[in-house]
PDB file of C-alpha atoms in Angstrom:
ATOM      1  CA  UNK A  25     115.467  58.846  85.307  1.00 51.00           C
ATOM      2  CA  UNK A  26     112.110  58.834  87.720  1.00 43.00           C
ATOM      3  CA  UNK A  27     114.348  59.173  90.767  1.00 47.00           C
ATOM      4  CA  UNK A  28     116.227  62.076  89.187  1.00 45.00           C
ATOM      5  CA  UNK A  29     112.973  63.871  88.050  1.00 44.00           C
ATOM      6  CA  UNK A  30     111.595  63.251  91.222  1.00 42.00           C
ATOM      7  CA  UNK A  31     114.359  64.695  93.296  1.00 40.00           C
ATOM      8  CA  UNK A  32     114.276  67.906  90.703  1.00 37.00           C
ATOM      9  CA  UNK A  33     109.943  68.484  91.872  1.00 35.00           C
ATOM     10  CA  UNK A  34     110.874  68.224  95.242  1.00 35.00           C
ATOM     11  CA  UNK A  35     113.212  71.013  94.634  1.00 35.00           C
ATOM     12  CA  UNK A  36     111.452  73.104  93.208  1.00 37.00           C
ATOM     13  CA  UNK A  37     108.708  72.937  95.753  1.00 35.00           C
ATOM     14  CA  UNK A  38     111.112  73.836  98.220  1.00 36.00           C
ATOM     15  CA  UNK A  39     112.534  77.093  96.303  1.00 38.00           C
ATOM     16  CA  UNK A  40     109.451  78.021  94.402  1.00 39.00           C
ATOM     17  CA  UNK A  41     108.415  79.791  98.251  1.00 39.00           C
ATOM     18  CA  UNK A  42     111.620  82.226  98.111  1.00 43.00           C
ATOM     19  CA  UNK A  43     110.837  83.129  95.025  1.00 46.00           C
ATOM     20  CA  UNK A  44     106.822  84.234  95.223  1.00 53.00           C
ATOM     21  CA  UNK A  45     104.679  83.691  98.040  1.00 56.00           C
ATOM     22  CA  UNK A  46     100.748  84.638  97.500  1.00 50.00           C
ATOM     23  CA  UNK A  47      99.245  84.646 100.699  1.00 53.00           C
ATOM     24  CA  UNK A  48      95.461  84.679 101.644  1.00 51.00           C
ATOM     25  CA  UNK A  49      94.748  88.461 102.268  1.00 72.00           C
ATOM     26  CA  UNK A  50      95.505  88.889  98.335  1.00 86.00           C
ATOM     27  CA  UNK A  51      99.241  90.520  98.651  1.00 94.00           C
ATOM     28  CA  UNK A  52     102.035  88.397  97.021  1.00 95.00           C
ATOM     29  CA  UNK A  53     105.637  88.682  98.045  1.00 95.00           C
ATOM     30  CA  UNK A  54     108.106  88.593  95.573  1.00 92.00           C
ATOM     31  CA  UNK A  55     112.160  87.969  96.779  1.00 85.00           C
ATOM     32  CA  UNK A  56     113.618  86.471  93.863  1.00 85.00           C
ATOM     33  CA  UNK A  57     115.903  89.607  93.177  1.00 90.00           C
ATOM     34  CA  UNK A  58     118.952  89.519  95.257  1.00 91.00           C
ATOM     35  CA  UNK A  59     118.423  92.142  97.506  1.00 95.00           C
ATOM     36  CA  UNK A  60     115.135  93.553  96.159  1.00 97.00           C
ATOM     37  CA  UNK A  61     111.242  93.230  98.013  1.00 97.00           C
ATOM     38  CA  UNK A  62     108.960  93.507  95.480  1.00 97.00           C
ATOM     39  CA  UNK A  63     105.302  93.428  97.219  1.00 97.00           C
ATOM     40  CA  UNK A  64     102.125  93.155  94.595  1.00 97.00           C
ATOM     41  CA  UNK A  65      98.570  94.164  96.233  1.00 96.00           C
ATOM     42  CA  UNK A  66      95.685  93.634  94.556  1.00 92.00           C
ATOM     43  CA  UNK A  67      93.495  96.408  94.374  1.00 88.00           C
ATOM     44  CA  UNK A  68      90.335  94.762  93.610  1.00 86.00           C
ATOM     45  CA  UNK A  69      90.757  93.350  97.456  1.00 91.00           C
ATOM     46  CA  UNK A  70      92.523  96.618  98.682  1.00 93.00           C
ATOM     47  CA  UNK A  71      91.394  99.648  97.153  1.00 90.00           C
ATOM     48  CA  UNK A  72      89.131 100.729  99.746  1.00 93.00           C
ATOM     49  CA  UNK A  73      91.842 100.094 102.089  1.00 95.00           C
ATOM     50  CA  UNK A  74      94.826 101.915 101.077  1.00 97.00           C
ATOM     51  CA  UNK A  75      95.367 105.612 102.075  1.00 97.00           C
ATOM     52  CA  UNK A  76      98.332 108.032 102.840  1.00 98.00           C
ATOM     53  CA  UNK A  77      98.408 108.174 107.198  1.00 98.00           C
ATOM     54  CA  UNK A  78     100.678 111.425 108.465  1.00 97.00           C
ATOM     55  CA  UNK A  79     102.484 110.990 112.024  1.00 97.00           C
ATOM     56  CA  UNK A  80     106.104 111.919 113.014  1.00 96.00           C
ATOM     57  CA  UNK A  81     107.029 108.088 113.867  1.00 97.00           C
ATOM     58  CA  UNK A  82     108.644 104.868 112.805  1.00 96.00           C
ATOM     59  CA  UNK A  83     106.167 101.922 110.228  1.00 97.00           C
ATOM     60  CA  UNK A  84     107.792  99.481 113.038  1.00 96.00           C
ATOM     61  CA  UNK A  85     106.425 101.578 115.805  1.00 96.00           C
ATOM     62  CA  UNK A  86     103.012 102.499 113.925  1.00 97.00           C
ATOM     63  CA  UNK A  87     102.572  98.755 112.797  1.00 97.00           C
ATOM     64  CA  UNK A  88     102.630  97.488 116.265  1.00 95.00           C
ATOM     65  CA  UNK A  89     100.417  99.686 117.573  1.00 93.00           C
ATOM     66  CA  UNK A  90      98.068 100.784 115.014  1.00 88.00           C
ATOM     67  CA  UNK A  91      95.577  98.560 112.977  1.00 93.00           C
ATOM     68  CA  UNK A  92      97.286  98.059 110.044  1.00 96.00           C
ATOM     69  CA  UNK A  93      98.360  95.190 108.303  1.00 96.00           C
ATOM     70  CA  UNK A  94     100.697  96.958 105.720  1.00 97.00           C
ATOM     71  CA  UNK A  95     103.057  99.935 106.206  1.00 98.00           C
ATOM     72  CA  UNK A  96     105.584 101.400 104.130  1.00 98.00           C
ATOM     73  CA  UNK A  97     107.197 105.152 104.603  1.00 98.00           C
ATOM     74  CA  UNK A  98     105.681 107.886 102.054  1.00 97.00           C
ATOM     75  CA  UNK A  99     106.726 111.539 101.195  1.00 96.00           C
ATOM     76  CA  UNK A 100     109.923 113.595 101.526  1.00 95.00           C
ATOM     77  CA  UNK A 101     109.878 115.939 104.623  1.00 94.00           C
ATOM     78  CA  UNK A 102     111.661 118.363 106.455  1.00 90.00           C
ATOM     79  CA  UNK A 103     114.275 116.509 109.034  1.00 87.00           C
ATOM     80  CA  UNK A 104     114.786 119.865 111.134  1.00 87.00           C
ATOM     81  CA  UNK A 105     111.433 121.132 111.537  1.00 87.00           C
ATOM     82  CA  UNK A 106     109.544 117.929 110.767  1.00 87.00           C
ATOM     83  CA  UNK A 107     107.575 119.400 108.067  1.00 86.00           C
ATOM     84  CA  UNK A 108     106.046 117.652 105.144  1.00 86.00           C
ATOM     85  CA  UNK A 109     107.567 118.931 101.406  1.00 91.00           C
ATOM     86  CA  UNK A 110     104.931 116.859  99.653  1.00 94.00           C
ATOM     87  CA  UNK A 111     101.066 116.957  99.474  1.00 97.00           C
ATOM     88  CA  UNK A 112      99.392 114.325 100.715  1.00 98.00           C
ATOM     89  CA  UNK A 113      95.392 113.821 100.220  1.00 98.00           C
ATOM     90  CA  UNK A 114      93.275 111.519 102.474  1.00 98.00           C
ATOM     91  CA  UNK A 115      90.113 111.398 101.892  1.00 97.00           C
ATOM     92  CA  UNK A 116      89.481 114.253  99.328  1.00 97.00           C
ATOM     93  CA  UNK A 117      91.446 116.677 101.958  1.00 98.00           C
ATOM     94  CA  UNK A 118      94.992 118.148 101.256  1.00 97.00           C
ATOM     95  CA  UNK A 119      96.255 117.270 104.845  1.00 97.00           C
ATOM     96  CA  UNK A 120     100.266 118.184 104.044  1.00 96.00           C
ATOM     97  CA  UNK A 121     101.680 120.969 101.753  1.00 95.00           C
ATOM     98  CA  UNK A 122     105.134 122.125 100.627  1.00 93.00           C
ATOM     99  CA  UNK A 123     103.703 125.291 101.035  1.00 92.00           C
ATOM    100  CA  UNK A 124     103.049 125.582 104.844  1.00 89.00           C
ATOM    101  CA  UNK A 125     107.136 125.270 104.590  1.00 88.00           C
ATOM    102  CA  UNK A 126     107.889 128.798 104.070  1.00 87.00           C
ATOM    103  CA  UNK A 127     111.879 128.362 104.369  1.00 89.00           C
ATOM    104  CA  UNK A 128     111.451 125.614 101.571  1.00 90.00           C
ATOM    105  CA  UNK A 129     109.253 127.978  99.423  1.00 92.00           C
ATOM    106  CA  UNK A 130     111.500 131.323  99.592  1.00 93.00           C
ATOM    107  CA  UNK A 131     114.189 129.113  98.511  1.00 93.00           C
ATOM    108  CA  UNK A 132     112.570 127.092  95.770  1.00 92.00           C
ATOM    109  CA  UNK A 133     111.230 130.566  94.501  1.00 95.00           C
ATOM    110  CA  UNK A 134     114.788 132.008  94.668  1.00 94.00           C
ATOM    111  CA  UNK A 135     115.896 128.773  92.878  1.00 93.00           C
ATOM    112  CA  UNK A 136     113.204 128.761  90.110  1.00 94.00           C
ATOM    113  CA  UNK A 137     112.408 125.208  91.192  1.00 95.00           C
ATOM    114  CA  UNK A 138     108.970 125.979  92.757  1.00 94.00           C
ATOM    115  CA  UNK A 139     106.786 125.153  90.076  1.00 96.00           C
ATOM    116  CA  UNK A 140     108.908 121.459  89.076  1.00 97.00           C
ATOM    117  CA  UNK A 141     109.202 120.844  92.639  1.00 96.00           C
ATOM    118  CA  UNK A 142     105.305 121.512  93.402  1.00 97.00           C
ATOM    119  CA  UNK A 143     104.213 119.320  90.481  1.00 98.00           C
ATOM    120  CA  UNK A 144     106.155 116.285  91.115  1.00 98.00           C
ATOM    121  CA  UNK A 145     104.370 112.610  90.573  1.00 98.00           C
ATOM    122  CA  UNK A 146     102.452 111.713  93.455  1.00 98.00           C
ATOM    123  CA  UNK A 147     100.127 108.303  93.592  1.00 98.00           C
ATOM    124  CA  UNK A 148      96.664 108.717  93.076  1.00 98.00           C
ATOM    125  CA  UNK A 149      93.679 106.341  94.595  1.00 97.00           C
ATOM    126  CA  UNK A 150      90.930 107.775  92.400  1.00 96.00           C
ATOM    127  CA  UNK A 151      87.170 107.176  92.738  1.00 95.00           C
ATOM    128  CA  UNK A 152      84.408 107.053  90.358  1.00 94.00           C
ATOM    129  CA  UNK A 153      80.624 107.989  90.016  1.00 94.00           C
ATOM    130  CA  UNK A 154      80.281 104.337  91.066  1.00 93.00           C
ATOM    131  CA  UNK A 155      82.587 104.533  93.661  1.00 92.00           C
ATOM    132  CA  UNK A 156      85.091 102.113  92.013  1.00 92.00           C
ATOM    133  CA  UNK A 157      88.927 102.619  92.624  1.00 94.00           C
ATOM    134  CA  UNK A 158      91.423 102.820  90.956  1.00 94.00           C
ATOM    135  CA  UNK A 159      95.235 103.706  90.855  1.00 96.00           C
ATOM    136  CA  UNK A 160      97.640 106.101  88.808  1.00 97.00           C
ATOM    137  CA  UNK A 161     100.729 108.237  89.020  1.00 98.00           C
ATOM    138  CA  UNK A 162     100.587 111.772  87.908  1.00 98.00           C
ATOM    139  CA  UNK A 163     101.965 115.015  88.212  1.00 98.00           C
ATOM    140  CA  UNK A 164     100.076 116.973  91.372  1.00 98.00           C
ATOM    141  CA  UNK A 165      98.715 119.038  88.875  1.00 98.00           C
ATOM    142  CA  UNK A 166      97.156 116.936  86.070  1.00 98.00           C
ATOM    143  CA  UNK A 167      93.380 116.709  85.992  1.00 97.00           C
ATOM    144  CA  UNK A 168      91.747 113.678  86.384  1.00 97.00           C
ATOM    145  CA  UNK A 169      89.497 112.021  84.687  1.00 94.00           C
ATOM    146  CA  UNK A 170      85.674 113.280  83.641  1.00 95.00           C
ATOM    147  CA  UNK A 171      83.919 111.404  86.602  1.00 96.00           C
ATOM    148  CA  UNK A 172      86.735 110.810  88.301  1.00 97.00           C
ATOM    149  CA  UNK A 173      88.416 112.259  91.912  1.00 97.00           C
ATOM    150  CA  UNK A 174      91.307 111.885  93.565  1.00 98.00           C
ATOM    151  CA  UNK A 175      89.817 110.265  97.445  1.00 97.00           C
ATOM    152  CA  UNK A 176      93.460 109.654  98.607  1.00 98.00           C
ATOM    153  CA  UNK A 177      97.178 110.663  97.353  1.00 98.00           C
ATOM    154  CA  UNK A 178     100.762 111.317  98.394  1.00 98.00           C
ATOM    155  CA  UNK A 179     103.508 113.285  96.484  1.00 98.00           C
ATOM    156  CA  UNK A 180     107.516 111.949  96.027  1.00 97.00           C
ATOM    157  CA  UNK A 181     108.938 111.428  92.724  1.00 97.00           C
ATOM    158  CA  UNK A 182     110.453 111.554  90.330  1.00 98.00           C
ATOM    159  CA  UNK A 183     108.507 109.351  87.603  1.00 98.00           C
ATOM    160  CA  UNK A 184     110.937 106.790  86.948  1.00 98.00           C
ATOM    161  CA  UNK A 185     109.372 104.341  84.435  1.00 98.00           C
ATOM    162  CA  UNK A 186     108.542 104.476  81.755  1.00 98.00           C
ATOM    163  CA  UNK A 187     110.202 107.337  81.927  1.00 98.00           C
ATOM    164  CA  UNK A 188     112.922 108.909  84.062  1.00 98.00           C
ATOM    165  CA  UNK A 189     111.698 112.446  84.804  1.00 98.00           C
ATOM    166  CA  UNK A 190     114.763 113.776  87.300  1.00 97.00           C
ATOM    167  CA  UNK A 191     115.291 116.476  85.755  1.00 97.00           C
ATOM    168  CA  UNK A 192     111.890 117.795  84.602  1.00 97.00           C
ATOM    169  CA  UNK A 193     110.485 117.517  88.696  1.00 98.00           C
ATOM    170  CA  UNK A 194     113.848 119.448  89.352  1.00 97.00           C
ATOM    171  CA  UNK A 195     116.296 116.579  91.264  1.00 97.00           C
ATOM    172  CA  UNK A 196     118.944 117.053  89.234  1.00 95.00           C
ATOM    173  CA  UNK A 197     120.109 119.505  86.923  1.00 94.00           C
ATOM    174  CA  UNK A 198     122.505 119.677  84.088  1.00 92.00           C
ATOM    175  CA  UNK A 199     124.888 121.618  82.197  1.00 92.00           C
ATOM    176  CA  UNK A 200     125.139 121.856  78.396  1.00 91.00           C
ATOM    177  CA  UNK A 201     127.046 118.858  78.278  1.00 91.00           C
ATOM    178  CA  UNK A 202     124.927 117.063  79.982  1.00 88.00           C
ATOM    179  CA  UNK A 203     126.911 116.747  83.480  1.00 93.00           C
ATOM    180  CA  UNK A 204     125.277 117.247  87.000  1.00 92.00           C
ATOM    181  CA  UNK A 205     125.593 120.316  88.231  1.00 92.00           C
ATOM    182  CA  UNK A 206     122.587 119.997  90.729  1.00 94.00           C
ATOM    183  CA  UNK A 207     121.080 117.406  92.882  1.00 94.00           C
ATOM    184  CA  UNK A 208     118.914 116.595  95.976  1.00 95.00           C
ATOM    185  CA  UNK A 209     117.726 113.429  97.549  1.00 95.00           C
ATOM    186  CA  UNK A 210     120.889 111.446  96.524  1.00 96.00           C
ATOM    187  CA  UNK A 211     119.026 110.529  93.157  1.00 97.00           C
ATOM    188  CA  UNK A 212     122.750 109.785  91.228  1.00 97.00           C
ATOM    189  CA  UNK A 213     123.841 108.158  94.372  1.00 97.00           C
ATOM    190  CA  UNK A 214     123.320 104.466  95.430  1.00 97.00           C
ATOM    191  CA  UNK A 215     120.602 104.320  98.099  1.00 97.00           C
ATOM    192  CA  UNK A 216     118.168 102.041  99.408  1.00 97.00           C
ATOM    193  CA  UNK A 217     114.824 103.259  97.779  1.00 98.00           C
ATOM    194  CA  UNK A 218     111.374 103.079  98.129  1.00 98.00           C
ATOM    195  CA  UNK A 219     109.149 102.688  95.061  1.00 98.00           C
ATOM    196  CA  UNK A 220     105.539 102.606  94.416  1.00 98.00           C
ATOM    197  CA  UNK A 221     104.202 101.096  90.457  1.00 98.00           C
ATOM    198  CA  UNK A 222     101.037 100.018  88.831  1.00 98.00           C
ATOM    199  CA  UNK A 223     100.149  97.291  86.424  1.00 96.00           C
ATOM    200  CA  UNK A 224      96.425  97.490  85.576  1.00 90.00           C
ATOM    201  CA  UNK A 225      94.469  97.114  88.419  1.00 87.00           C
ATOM    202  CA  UNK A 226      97.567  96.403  90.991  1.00 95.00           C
ATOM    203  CA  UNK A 227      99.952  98.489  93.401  1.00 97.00           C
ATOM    204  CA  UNK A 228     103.376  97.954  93.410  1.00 98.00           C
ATOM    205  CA  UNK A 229     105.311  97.984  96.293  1.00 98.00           C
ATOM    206  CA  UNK A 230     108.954  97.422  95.505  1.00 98.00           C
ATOM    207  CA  UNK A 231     111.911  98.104  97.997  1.00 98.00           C
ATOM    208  CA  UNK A 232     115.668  97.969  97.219  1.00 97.00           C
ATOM    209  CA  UNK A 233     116.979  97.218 100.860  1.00 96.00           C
ATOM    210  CA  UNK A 234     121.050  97.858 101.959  1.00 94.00           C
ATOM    211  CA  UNK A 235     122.233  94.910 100.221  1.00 94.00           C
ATOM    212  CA  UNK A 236     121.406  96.565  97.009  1.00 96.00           C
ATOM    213  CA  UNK A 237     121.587 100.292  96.708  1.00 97.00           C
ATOM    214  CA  UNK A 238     120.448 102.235  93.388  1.00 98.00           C
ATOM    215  CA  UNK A 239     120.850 104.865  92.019  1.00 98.00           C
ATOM    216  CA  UNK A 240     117.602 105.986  90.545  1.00 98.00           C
ATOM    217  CA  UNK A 241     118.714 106.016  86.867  1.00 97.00           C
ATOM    218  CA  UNK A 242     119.658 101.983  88.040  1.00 98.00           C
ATOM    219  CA  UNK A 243     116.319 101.580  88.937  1.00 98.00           C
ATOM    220  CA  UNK A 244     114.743 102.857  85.840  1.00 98.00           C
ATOM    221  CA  UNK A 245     117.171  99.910  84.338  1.00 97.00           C
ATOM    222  CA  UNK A 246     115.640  97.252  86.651  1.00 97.00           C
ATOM    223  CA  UNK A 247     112.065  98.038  85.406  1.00 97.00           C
ATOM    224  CA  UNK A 248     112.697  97.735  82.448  1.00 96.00           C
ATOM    225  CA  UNK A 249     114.600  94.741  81.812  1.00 95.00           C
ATOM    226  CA  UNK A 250     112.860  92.570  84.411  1.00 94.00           C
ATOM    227  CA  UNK A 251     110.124  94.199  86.093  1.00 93.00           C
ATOM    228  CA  UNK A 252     107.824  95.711  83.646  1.00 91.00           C
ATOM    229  CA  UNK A 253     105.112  97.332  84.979  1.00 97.00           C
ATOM    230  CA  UNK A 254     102.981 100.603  83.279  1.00 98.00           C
ATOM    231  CA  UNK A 255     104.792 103.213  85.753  1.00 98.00           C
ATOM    232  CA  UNK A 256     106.659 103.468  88.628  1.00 98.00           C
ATOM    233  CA  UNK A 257     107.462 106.545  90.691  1.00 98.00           C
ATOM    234  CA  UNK A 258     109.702 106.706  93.835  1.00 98.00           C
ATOM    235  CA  UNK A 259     109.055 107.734  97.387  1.00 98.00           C
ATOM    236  CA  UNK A 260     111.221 109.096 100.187  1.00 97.00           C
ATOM    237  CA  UNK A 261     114.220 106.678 100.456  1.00 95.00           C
ATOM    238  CA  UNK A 262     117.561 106.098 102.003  1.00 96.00           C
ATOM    239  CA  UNK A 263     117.077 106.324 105.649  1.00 95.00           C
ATOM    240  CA  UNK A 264     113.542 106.891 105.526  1.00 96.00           C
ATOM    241  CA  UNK A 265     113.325 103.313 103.695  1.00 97.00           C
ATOM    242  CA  UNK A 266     111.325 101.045 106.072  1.00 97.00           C
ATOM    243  CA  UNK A 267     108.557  98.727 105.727  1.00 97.00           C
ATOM    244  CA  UNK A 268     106.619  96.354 107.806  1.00 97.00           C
ATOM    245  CA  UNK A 269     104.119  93.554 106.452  1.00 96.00           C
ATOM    246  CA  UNK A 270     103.536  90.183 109.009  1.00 94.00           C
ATOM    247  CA  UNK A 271     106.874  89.224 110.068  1.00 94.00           C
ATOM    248  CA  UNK A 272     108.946  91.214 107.445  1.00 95.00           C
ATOM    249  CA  UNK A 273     110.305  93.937 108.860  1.00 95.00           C
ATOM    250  CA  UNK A 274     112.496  96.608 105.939  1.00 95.00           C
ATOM    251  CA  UNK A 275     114.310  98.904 107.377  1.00 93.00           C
ATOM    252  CA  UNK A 276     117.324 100.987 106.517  1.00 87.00           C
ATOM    253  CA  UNK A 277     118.721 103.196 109.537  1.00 78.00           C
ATOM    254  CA  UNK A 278     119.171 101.920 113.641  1.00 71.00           C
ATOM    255  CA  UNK A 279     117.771  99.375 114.946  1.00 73.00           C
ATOM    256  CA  UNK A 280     114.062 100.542 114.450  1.00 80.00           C
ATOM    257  CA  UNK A 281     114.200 102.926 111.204  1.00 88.00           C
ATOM    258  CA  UNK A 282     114.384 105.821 110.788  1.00 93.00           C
ATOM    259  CA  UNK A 283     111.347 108.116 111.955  1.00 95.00           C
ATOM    260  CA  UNK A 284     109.464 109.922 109.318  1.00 96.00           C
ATOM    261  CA  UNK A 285     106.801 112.135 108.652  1.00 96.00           C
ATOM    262  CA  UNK A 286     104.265 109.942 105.984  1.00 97.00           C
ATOM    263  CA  UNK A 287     103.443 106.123 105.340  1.00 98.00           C
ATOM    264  CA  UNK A 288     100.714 104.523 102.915  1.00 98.00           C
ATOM    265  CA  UNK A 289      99.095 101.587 104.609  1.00 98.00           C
ATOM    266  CA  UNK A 290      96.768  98.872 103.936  1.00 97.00           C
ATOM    267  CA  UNK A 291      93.883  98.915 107.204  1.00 95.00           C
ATOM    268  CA  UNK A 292      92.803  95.750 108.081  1.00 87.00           C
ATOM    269  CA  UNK A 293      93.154  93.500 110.895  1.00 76.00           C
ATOM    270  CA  UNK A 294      96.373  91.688 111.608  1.00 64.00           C
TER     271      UNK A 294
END
């Protein structure tokens, strides 16, 4: 019976590392879902240090060469002209706008999607009176909090948990019996995706990679049977799926990823 027990600990201490690995700069790697990254960051350690970063490049490319040690792609864009289709705030300054694309606008207008598409859920890094940070995920045009401001923040969406708000930030639309009749981004269609939650005090990070594709309505599913966190809202995805952190390297398109317009990285030294 000892040697039995015994052999069953020294098991477990061998897959107990696949499963969740907590490593010293306070981020915690989570691969116990077939398929599935899931990357918790504590924001007591990190909040000073995450913010939105805007370049046309790759997060392999930009993690090589830029001090980071954290970088996962961010907002929709443009792929012809390159141009950003969701705000993005660094450091109390809106840096990218939907509406410097004028294209996008006329149409949206045309469309009556302007006003869904504009207020779509973006992550906010707020700061206090006291300069404490914190996280949440809001429509772009919710106030904040008495005392409160938003220092960074960059746009996606749709809300997914605990609610799945497709519809009401205008990526899908239906008829009167309730079949699709409108979509963008692929949100019906199984994709790798990029997703950003927040459980009290911690960011979310969770990736579904190319060995298992969601839908976003699957997604919504996943959080809440196994990964329950207070909400959860998704970022650019498909292609533009790609992140890097130490030797982990996410990617969905070439050899490289694909390049895109936004990322949200953690600074630090690597």
């Amino acid at each position: 019976m000892f040697k039995k027990s015994l052999i069953f600990i020294i098991f477990l201490l061998f897959l107990c590392p696949v499963f969740a690995k907590e490593t010293d700069d306070g981020i915690k790697v989570i691969h116990k879902y077939e398929g599935i990254w899931v990357f918790k960051i504590e924001a007591k350690k990190y909040g000073e240090k995450i913010k939105p970063y805007v370049e046309y490049t790759t997060a392999n490319e930009l993690f090589e060469r830029g001090n980071y040690i954290f970088v996962v792609n961010g907002g929709f864009f443009d792929m012809k002209d390159k141009t950003s289709v969701s705000y993005i705030v660094i450091d109390g300054k809106t840096v990218e706008t939907p509406m410097n694309n004028l294209k996008l606008m006329e149409g949206l207008v045309s469309q009556k999607r302007d006003e869904a598409v504009l207020n779509r859920s973006e992550f906010r890094i707020l700061e206090d009176e006291g300069k404490k940070i914190s996280f949440d995920i809001a429509p772009h045009f919710a106030p904040v909090k008495e005392g409160q401001k938003i220092k960074h923040s960059i746009q996606g969406g749709p809300l997914i948990y605990p609610v799945l708000e497709w519809e009401k930030e205008s990526f899908i639309a239906l008829d009167k019996d309730d079949r699709v009749i409108f979509e963008t981004c692929d949100v019906t269609k199984r994709r790798p995706r990029t997703l950003l939650g927040i459980k009290k005090d911690d960011l979310y990070v969770v990736i579904f990679t190319d060995k298992k594709q969601v839908a976003l309505n699957e997604a919504y599913d996943f959080f809440k049977k196994k990964l329950k966190l207070d909400k959860v809202m998704a970022l650019d995805g498909g292609g533009s799926t790609s992140l890097n952190y130490k030797d982990i390297k996410i990617f969905s398109e070439g050899t490289e990823g694909r390049k895109v317009k936004s990322f949200l990285v953690i600074e630090g030294d690597k």
